[in-house]
Coordinates of C-alpha atoms in Angstrom, one line a residue:
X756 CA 36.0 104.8 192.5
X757 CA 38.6 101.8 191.8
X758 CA 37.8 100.9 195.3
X759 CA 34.5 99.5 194.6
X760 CA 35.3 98.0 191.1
X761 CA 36.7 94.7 192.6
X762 CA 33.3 94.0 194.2
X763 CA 31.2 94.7 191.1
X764 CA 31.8 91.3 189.5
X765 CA 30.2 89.5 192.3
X766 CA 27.2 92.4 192.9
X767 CA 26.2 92.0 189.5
X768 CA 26.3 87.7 189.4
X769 CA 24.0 88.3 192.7
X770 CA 21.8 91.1 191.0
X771 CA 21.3 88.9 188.0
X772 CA 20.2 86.2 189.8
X773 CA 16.6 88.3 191.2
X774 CA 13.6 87.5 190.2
X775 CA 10.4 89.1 190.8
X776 CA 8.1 87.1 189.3
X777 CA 5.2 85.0 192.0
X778 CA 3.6 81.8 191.8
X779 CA 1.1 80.4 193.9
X780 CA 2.5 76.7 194.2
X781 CA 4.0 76.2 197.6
X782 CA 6.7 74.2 196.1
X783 CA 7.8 76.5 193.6
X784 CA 8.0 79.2 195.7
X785 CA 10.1 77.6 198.5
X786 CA 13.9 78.9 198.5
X787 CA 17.0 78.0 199.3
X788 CA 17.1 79.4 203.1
X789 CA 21.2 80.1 202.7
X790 CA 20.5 82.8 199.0
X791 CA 19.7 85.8 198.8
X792 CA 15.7 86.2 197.0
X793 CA 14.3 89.7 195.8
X794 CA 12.1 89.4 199.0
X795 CA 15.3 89.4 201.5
X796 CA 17.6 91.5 199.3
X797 CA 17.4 95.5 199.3
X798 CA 17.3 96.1 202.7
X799 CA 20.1 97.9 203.9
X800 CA 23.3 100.5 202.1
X801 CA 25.3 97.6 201.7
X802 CA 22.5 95.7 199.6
X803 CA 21.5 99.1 197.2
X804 CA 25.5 99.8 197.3
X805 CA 26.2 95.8 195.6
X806 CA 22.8 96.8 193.0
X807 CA 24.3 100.1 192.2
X808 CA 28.1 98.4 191.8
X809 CA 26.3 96.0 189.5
X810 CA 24.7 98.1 187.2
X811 CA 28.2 100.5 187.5
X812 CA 30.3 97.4 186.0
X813 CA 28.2 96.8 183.3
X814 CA 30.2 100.1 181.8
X815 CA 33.1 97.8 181.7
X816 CA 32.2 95.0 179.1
X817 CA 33.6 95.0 175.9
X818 CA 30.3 95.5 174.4
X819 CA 29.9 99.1 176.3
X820 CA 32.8 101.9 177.4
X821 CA 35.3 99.7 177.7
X822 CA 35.3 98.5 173.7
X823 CA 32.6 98.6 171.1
X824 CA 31.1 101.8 172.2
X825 CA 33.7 103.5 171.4
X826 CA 35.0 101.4 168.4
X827 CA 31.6 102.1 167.0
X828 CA 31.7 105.7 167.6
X829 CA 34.9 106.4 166.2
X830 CA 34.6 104.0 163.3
X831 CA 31.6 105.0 161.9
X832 CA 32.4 108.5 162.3
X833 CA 34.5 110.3 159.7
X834 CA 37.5 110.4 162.3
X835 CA 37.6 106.7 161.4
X836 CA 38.4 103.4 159.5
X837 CA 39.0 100.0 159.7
X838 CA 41.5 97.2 157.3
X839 CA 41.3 95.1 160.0
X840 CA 41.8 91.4 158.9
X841 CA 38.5 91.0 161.0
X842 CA 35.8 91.3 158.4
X843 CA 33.4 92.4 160.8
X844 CA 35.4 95.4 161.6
X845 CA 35.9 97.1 158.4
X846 CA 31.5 96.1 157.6
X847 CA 31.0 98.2 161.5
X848 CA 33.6 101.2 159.6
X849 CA 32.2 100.9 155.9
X850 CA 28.4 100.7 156.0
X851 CA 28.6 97.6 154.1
X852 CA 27.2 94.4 156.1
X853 CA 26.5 91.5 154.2
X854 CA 25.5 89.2 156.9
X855 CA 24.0 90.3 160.0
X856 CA 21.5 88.4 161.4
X857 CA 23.7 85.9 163.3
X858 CA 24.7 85.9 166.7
X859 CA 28.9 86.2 166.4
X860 CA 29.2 89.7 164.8
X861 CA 30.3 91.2 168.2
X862 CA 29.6 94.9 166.9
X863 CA 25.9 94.4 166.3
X864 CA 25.1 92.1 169.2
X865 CA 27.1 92.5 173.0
X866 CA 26.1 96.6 172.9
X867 CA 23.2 95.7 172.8
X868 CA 23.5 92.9 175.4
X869 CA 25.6 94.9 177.5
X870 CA 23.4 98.0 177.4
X871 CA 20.0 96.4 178.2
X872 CA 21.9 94.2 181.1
X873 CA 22.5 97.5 182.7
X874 CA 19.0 98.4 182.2
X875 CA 18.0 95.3 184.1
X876 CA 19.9 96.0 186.9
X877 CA 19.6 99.5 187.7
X878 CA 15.5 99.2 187.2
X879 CA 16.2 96.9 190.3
X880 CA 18.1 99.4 192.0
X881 CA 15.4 102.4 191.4
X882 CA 11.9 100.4 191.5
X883 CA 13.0 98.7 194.8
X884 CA 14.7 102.5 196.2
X885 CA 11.2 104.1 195.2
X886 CA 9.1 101.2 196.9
X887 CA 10.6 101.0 200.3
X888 CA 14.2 103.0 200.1
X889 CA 13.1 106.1 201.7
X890 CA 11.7 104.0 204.9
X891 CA 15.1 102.1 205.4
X892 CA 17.2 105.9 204.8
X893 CA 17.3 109.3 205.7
X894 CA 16.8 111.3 202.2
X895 CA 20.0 112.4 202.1
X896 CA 21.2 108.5 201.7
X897 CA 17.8 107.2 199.5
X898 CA 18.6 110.1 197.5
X899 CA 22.1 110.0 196.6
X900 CA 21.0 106.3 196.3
X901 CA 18.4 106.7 193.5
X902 CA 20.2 109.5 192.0
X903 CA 23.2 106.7 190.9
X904 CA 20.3 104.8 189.4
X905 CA 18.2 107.2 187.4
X906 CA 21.9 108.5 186.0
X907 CA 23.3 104.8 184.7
X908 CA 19.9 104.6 183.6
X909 CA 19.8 107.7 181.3
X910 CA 23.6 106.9 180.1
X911 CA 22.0 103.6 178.5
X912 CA 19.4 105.2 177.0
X913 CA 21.7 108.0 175.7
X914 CA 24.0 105.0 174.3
X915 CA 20.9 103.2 172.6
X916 CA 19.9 106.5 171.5
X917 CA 22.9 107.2 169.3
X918 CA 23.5 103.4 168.1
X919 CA 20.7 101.8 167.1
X920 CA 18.1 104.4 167.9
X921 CA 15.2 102.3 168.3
X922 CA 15.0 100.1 171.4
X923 CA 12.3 99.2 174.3
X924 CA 11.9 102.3 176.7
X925 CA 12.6 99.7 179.8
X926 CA 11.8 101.5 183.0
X927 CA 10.7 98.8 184.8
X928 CA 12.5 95.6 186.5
X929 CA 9.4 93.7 186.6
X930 CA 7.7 94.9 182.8
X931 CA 8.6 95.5 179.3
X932 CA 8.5 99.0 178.3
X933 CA 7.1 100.4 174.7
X934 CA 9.2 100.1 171.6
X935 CA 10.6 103.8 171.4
X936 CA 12.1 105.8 168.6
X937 CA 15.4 107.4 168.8
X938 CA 13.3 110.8 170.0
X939 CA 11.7 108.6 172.7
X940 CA 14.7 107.5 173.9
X941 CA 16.7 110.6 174.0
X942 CA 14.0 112.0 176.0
X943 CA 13.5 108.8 178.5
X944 CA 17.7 109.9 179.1
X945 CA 16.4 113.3 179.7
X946 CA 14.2 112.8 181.9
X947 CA 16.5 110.4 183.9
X948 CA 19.4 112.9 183.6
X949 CA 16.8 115.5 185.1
X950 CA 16.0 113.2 188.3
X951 CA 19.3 112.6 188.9
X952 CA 20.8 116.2 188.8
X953 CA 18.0 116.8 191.4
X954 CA 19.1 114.6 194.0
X955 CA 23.0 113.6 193.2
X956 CA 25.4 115.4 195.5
X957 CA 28.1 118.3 193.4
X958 CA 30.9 115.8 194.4
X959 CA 31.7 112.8 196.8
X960 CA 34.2 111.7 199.2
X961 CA 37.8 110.9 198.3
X962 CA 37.3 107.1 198.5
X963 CA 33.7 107.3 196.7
X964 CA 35.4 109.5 193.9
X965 CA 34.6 108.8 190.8
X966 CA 30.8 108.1 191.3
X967 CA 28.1 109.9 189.4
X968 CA 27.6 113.7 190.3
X969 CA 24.9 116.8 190.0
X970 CA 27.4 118.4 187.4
X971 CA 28.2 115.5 185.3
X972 CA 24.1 114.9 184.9
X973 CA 23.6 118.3 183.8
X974 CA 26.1 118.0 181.4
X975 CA 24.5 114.9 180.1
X976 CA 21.2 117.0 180.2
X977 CA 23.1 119.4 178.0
X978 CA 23.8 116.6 175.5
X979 CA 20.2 115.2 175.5
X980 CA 18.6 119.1 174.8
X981 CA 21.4 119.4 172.0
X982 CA 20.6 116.1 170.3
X983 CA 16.9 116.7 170.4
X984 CA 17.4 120.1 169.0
X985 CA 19.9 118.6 166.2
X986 CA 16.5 116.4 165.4
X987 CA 14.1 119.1 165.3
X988 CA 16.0 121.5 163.1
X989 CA 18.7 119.5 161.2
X990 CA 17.1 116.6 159.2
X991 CA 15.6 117.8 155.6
X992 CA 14.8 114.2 154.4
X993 CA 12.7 113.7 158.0
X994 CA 10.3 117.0 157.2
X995 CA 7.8 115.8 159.5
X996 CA 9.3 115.8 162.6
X997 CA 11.4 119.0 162.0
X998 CA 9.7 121.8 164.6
X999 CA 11.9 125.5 164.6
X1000 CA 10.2 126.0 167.6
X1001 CA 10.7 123.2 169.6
X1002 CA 14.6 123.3 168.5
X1003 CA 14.6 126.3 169.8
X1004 CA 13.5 125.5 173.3
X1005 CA 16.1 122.4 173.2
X1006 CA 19.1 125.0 172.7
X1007 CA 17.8 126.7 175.8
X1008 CA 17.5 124.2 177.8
X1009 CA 20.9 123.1 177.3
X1010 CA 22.4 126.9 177.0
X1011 CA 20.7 126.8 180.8
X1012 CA 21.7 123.1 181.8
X1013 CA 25.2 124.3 181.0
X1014 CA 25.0 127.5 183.3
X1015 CA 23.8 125.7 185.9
X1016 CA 27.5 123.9 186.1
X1017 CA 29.1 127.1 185.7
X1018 CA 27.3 128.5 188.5
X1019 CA 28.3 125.5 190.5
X1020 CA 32.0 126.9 190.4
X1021 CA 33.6 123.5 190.7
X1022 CA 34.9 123.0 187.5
X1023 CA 38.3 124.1 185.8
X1024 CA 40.5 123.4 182.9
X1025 CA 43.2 121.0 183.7
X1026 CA 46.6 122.8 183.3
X1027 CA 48.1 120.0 181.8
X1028 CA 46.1 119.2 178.6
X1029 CA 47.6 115.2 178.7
X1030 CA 45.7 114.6 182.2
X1031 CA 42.8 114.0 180.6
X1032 CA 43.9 110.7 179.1
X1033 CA 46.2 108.6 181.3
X1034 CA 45.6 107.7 184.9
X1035 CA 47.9 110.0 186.4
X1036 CA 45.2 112.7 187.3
X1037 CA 41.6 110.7 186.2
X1038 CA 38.4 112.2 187.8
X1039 CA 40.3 115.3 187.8
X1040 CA 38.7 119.1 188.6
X1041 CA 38.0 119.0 184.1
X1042 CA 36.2 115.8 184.5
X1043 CA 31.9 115.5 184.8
X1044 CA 31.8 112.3 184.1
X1045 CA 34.1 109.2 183.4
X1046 CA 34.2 105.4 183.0
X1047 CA 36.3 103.8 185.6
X1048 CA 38.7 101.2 184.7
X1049 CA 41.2 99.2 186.5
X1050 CA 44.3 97.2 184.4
X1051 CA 44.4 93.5 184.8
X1052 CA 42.1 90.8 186.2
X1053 CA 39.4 90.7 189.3
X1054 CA 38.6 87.4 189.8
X1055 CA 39.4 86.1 186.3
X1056 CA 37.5 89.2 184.1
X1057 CA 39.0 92.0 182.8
X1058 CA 37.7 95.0 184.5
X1059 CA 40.4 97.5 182.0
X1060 CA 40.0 100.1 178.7
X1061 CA 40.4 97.7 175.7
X1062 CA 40.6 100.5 173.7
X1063 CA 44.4 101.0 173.0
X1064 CA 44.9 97.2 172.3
X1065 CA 42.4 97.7 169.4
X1066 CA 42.9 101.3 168.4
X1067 CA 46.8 102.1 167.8
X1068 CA 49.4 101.6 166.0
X1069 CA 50.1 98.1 165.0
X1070 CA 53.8 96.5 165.1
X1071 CA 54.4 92.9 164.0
X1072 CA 56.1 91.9 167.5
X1073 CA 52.9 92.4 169.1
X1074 CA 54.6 95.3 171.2
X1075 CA 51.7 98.2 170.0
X1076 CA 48.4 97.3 169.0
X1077 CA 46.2 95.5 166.5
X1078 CA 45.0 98.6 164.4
X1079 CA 41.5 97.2 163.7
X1080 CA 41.0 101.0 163.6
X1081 CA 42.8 103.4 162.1
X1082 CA 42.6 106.9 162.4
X1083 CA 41.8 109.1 158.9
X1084 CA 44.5 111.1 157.2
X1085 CA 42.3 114.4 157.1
X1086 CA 42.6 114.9 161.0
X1087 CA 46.7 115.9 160.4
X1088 CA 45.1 118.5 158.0
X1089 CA 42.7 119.7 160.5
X1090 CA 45.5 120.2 163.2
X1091 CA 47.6 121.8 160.3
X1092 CA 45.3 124.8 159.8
X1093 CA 47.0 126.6 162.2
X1094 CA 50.4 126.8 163.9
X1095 CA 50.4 128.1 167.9
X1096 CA 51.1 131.8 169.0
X1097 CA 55.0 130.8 168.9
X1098 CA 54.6 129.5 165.4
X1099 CA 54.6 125.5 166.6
X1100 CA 52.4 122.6 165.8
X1101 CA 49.5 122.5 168.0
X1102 CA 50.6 120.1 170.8
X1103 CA 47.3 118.3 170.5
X1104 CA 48.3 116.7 167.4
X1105 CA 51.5 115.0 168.4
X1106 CA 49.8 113.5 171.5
X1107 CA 46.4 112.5 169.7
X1108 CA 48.2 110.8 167.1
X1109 CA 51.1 109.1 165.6
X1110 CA 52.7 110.1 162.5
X1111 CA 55.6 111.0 161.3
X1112 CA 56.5 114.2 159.5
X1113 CA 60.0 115.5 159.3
X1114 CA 58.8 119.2 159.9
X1115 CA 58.3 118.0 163.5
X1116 CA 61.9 116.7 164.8
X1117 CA 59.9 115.5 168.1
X1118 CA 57.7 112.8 165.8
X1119 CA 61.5 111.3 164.6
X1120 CA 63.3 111.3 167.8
X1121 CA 59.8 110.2 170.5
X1122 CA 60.5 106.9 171.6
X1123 CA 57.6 104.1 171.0
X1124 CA 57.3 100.8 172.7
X1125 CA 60.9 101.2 173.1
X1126 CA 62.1 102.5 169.7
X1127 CA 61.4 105.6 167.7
X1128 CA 59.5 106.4 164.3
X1129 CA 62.5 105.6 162.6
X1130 CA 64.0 102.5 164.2
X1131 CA 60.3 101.1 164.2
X1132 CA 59.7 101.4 160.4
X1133 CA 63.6 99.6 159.7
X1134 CA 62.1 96.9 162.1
X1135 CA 59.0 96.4 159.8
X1136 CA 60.5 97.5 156.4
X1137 CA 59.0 100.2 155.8
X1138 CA 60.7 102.8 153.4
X1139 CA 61.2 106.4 154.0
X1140 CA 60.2 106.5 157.5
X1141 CA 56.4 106.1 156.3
X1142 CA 54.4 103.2 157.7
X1143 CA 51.5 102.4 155.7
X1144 CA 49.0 105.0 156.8
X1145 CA 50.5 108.5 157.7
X1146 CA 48.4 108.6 161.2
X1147 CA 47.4 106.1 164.2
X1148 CA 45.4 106.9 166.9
X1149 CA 47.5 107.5 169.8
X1150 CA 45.5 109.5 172.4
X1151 CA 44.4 107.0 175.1
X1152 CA 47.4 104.5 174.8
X1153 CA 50.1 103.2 177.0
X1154 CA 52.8 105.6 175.0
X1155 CA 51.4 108.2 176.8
X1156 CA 51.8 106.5 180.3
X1157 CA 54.0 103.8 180.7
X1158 CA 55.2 103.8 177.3
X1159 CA 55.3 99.8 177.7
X1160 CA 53.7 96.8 175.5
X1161 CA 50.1 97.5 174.8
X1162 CA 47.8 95.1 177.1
X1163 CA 44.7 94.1 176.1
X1164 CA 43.4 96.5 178.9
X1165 CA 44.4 99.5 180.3
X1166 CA 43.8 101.8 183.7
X1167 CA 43.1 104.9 181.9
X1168 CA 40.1 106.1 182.4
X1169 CA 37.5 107.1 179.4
X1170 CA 36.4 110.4 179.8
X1171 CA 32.7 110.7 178.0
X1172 CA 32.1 114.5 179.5
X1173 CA 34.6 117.1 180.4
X1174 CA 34.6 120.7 181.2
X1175 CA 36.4 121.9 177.3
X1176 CA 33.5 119.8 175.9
X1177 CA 31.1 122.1 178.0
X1178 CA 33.0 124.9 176.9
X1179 CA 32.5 124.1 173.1
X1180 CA 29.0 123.2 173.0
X1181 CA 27.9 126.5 175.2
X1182 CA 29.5 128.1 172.3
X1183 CA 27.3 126.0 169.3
X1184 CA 24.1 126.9 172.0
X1185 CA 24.8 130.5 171.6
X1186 CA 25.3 130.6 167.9
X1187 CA 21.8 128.5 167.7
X1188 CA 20.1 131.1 169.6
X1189 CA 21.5 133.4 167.5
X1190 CA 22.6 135.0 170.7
X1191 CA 26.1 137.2 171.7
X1192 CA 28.7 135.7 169.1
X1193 CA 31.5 137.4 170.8
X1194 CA 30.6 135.2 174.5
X1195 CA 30.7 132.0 172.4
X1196 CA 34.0 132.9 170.8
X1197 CA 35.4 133.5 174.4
X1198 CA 34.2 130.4 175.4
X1199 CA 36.4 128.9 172.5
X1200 CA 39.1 131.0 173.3
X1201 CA 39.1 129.5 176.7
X1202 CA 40.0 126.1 175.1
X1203 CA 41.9 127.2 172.7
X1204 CA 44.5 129.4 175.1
X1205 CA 45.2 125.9 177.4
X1206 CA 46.4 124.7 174.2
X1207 CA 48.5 128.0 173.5
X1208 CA 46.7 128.6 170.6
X1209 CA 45.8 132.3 169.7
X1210 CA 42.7 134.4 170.5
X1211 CA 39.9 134.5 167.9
X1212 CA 38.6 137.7 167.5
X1213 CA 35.2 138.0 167.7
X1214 CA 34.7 140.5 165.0
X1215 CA 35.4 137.6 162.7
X1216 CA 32.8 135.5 163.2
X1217 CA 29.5 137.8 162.5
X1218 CA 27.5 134.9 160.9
X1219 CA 25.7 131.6 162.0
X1220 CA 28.1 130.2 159.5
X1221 CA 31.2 131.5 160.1
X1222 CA 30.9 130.6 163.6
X1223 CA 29.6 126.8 163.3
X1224 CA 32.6 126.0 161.1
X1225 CA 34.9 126.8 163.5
X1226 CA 33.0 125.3 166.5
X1227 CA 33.5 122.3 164.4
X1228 CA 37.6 122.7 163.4
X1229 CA 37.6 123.0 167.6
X1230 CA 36.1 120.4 168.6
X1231 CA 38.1 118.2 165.9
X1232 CA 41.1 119.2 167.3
X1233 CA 40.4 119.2 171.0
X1234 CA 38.0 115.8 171.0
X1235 CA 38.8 113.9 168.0
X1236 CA 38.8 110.3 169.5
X1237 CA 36.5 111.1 172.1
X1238 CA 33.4 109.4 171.0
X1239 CA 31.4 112.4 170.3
X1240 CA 31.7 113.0 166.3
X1241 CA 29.3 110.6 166.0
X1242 CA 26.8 112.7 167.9
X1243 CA 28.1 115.9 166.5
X1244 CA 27.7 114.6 163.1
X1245 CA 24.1 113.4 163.7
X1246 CA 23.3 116.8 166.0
X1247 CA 24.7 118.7 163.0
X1248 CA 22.4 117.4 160.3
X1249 CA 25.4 116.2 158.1
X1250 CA 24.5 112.7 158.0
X1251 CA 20.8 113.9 157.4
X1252 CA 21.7 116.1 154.1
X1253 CA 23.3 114.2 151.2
X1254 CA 25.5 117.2 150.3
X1255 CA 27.1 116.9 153.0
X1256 CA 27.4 113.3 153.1
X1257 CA 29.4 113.7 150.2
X1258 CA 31.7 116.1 151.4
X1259 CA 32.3 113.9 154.3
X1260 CA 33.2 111.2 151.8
X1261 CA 35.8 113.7 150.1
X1262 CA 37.8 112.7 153.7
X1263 CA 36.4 109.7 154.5
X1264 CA 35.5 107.1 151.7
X1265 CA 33.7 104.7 153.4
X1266 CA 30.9 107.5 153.2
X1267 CA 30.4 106.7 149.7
X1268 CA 28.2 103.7 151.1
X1269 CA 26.4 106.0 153.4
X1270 CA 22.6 105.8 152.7
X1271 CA 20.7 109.0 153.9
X1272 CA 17.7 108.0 156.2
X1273 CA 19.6 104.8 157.0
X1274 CA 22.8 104.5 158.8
X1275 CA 22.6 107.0 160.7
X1276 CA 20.6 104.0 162.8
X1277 CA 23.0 101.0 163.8
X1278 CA 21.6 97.5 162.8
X1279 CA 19.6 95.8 165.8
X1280 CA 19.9 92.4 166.8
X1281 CA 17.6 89.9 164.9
X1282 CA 17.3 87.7 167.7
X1283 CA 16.0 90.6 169.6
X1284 CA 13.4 91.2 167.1
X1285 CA 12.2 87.6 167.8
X1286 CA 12.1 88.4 171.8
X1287 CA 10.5 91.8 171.9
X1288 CA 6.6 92.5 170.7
X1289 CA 6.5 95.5 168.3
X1290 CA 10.2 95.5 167.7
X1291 CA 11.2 95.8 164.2
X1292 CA 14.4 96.4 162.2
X1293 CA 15.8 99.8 161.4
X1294 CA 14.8 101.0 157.9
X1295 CA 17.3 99.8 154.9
X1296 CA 18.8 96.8 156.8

C-alpha cells in the first residue's frame, strides 16, 4: 500500500476539483479543453484508482487517523489526559469547553472537515462506479472497485458515529443527505460495511497490500452490530430507544460476522506481540484493517502517524515528544493484577508504556532517545528517578523502532482492527448471548497465551458478570491506546449510567465533569450548523 500513497496528494487536488452541478448558459458551461471535467473523468482503472487514492489519503490528515482521531479517542477515554500548555487539549481530555464556537479549536473542527472530505470523494468514486463502472469493467474489476468505496465510506461514518454522533447521512456526491442520529449513522456504516464484504477480494497482491479487504469489513461489521447492540441494551437514561430484542439480534449478527473471518482461515496471531506497532511487519497475517502511513514529506505534506510526536513522553531537548497526552496512572495497576506463568511482569506493560519502577530492572537500564530512565530524569532534574507522572504512552513511538528523536510523523502504521481484537469481542458476543462461557474464555485464552500469560479456567467465570469484567481487564491490557475504549466504554453502557461514571472518575478525574446524556456526543462545528438544514447542536453544549 505505501506504493500508492505518493500519488494520493495529487488524486485528491484533482477529485476535489469535480463538479457535477449543469447550467444551461453556453458560456458557463464551456471548459478548459486541457482539465479534467466530471464528464471526461471516470473512464478508465487509472481514473477510479486516482478517486479511490483520494478518498484513501483523506485517512492521513491530522484531523483523521493520523492525529485527532486518535487523540480524541484516547483522551476522552479513561486511558487518558491532557496538561498540555495547549488549552484546547486539556478542554478535548476534561469535558470542560468554554469556547467552542470558533473556527481554530483544531479538536472540534478538521475531524469533522477531514471526515466529510472523505465523504465527498468516495460518493464520487461509488455514484460514478454504479452509473457506468460495470460497462467500462469486467465485475471482477467494477467490484473490487466499488467495494474500496462503500468501505472508506462506512469507516467515516463509523468515525462520525463515535465522535459527534449526529451528522448528515451523505450518500450522495451530487445531494445532501438527512441529518442522522448516532443510530442512523452506525447503521449507514453497516450497511456500507455489508456491500463491501460482498464484493472486496479476502486479500490483494503484494504491491496492492495494504488496501481494504472482505475480512477487515466483516470485522468492521462486527463493530457496527456491537455498538448498536451496546445502544439497544446499555443506556438507562435513553429508556426509549432501549429494545432487549433487537440487542439481541445485534450480538448475533456480529457473533456471526466474526465466524465468517474465522471460517476464512487467513488470519493468525502474530508471534511477536511488538509487530503490531512498528513498521517492521505492518499489514501483517494479525492485521484486518490499518491506516497506512509513510515518514516524511510527498510533495511538501506530511503523509506520516503524528501520533508519537503528540502522545509520549516529553523531554525538554525536544528529543521525545510533546506529552499533550498523557497516559493515566491506573493502567500500571491494571497490568499489575497479574504477574505471567514464570512469575514476570506482563511484557505488554513495559512496551505499552514508560515508567519507571525499580521492581522491573529492564525500566532502569532500557535506553530512551539515547539515555535511560535514570540518566533522563538527572538531565531534567527530576528526583528519585520519578518524572512527574509515573506512566507515558509509549506503544506506537519511535523507541520501539528506531529508538531516534521523535518526528512529527512516523511510518508506523495504525492498526484500527486486528485479529486479538476479534478474539476479545467474540468472547463479550458470547457472554451477551448468554451462550457457552467456557468457548469465550478460550477465545481469551488465546490472547492471553501469546502474551505468556496463564490459562483461565473456565469454571471460574459461571456468570454474565464474572465474565464481562474480565473481558474488560483483557482488553485494557492488550488494547489500551488503540482507540477502542472509547467505543468499549460507550458499547458498555458505562458512560450511559452515572454509577459508573463515577467509578470511572475514581481513575480518571476528568470524569467528575462528565454529564450523563451529554458527552458521550462530541461538540459539532457551529459553522456547520449554519451550512446544513436541520442540523442542530448536540444536547448540553
Amino acid at each position: 500500500m505505501k506504493n500508492i500513497i505518493a500519488k494520493t496528494l495529487m488524486a485528491a487536488s484533482l477529485v476535489a476539483g469535480f463538479s457535477s452541478c449543469s447550467v444551461n448558459d453556453d458560456w458557463l458551461s464551456l471548459s478548459d479543453p486541457n482539465l479534467e471535467t466530471a464528464e471526461t473523468f471516470w473512464k478508465t482503472t487509472e481514473q477510479f484508482d486516482q478517486g479511490l487514492s483520494a478518498a484513501y489519503s483523506t485517512w492521513r490528515r491530522p484531523g483523521y487517523f493520523s492525529r485527532w482521531f486518535q487523540l480524541l479517542m484516547i483522551l476522552r477515554s479513561d486511558e487518558g489526559w491532557s496538561e498540555s500548555p495547549n488549552a484546547e487539549f486539556q478542554a478535548d481530555a476534561n469535558f470542560v469547553i468554554s469556547a467552542y464556537n470558533y473556527d481554530a479549536n483544531e479538536g472540534i473542527n478538521l475531524p469533522w472537515q477531514a471526515m466529510y472530505n472523505s465523504l465527498y470523494y468516495v460518493n464520487q468514486v461509488i455514484d460514478n462506479m454504479n452509473a457506468n463502472g460495470y460497462n467500462l469493467f469486467s465485475k471482477e474489476e467494477a467490484d473490487r472497485i466499488l467495494g474500496q468505496g462503500y468501505f472508506i465510506r462506512g469507516v467515516a461514518f463509523w468515525a462520525i458515529a463515535g465522535v459527534y454522533g449526529t451528522g448528515p447521512v451523505q450518500t450522495s456526491s451530487t445531494e445532501n443527505g438527512p441529518i442522522g442520529t448516532q443510530e442512523d449513522l452506525y447503521k449507514q456504516a453497516l450497511a456500507d460495511f455489508t456491500k463491501a464484504s460482498e464484493l472486496l477480494p479476502e486479500n490483494w497482491p503484494g504491491d496492492e497490500k495494504g488496501r481494504v479487504t472482505k475480512g477487515g469489513a466483516l470485522g468492521m461489521m462486527a463493530r457496527m452490530n456491537m455498538q448498536l447492540a451496546g445502544m439497544k441494551s446499555h443506556r438507562p437514561w435513553d429508556a426509549a430507544s432501549q429494545n432487549p430484542e433487537e440487542a439481541k439480534a445485534y450480538w448475533q449478527a456480529a457473533k456471526k460476522n466474526i465466524e465468517d473471518i474465522f471460517a476464512m482461515g487467513i488470519y493468525r496471531l502474530c508471534d511477536n506481540w511488538m509487530d503490531n506497532f512498528t513498521e517492521a511487519n505492518e499489514n501483517n497475517a494479525e492485521s484486518l484493517f490499518e491506516i497506512n502511513f509513510k515518514d516524511g514529506l510527498i510533495n511538501g505534506n506530511e503523509v506520516g502517524n503524528q501520533r508519537p510526536k503528540f502522545l509520549g513522553l516529553y523531554l525538554s531537548d525536544g528529543s521525545g515528544a510533546w506529552n499533550d497526552g498523557s497516559s493515566r496512572d491506573w493502567m500500571l495497576d491494571e497490568f499489575n493484577k497479574e504477574r505471567d506463568k514464570d512469575g514476570n511482569v506482563d511484557m505488554r506493560k513495559f512496551h505499552t508504556l514508560f515508567y519507571y519502577d525499580p521492581a522491573e530492572p529492564q525500566t532502569a537500564t532500557a535506553n530512551y532517545y539515547g539515555k535511560t530512565w535514570p540518566e533522563w530524569c538527572a538531565v531534567e532534574g527530576y528526583k528519585d528517578n520519578q518524572f512527574p507522572h509515573a506512566c507515558y504512552w509509549k506503544k506506537y513511538t519511535s523507541v520501539e523502532t528506531d529508538n531516534k528523536t521523535e518526528d512529527y510523523s512516523s511510518g508506523a502504521n495504525l492498526r484500527i482492527l486486528r485479529l486479538a481484537d476479534v478474539y476479545l469481542m467474540y468472547a463479550e458476543c458470547i457472554n451477551e448471548l448468554d451462550g457457552d462461557r467456557a468457548t469465550a474464555v478460550e477465545y481469551i485464552n488465546k490472547v492471553r497465551r501469546r502474551a505468556n500469560m496463564a490459562d483461565l479456567t473456565p469454571t471460574s467465570f459461571t456468570t454474565y458478570d464474572e465474565l464481562m469484567e474480565q473481558i474488560k481487564h483483557e482488553r485494557v491490557v492488550e488494547l489500551c491506546g488503540e482507540c477502542t475504549r472509547w467505543y468499549d466504554l460507550d458499547r458498555w453502557g458505562d458512560l450511559h449510567s452515572q454509577a459508573k461514571v463515577n467509578e470511572i472518575a475514581e481513575r480518571d478525574a476528568d470524569f467528575h465533569s462528565f454529564t450523563v446524556g451529554k458527552n458521550h456526543l462530541w461538540i459539532i462545528p457551529n459553522h456547520e450548523i449554519n451550512l446544513w438544514e436541520g442540523l442542530t447542536q448536540n444536547p448540553g453544549y
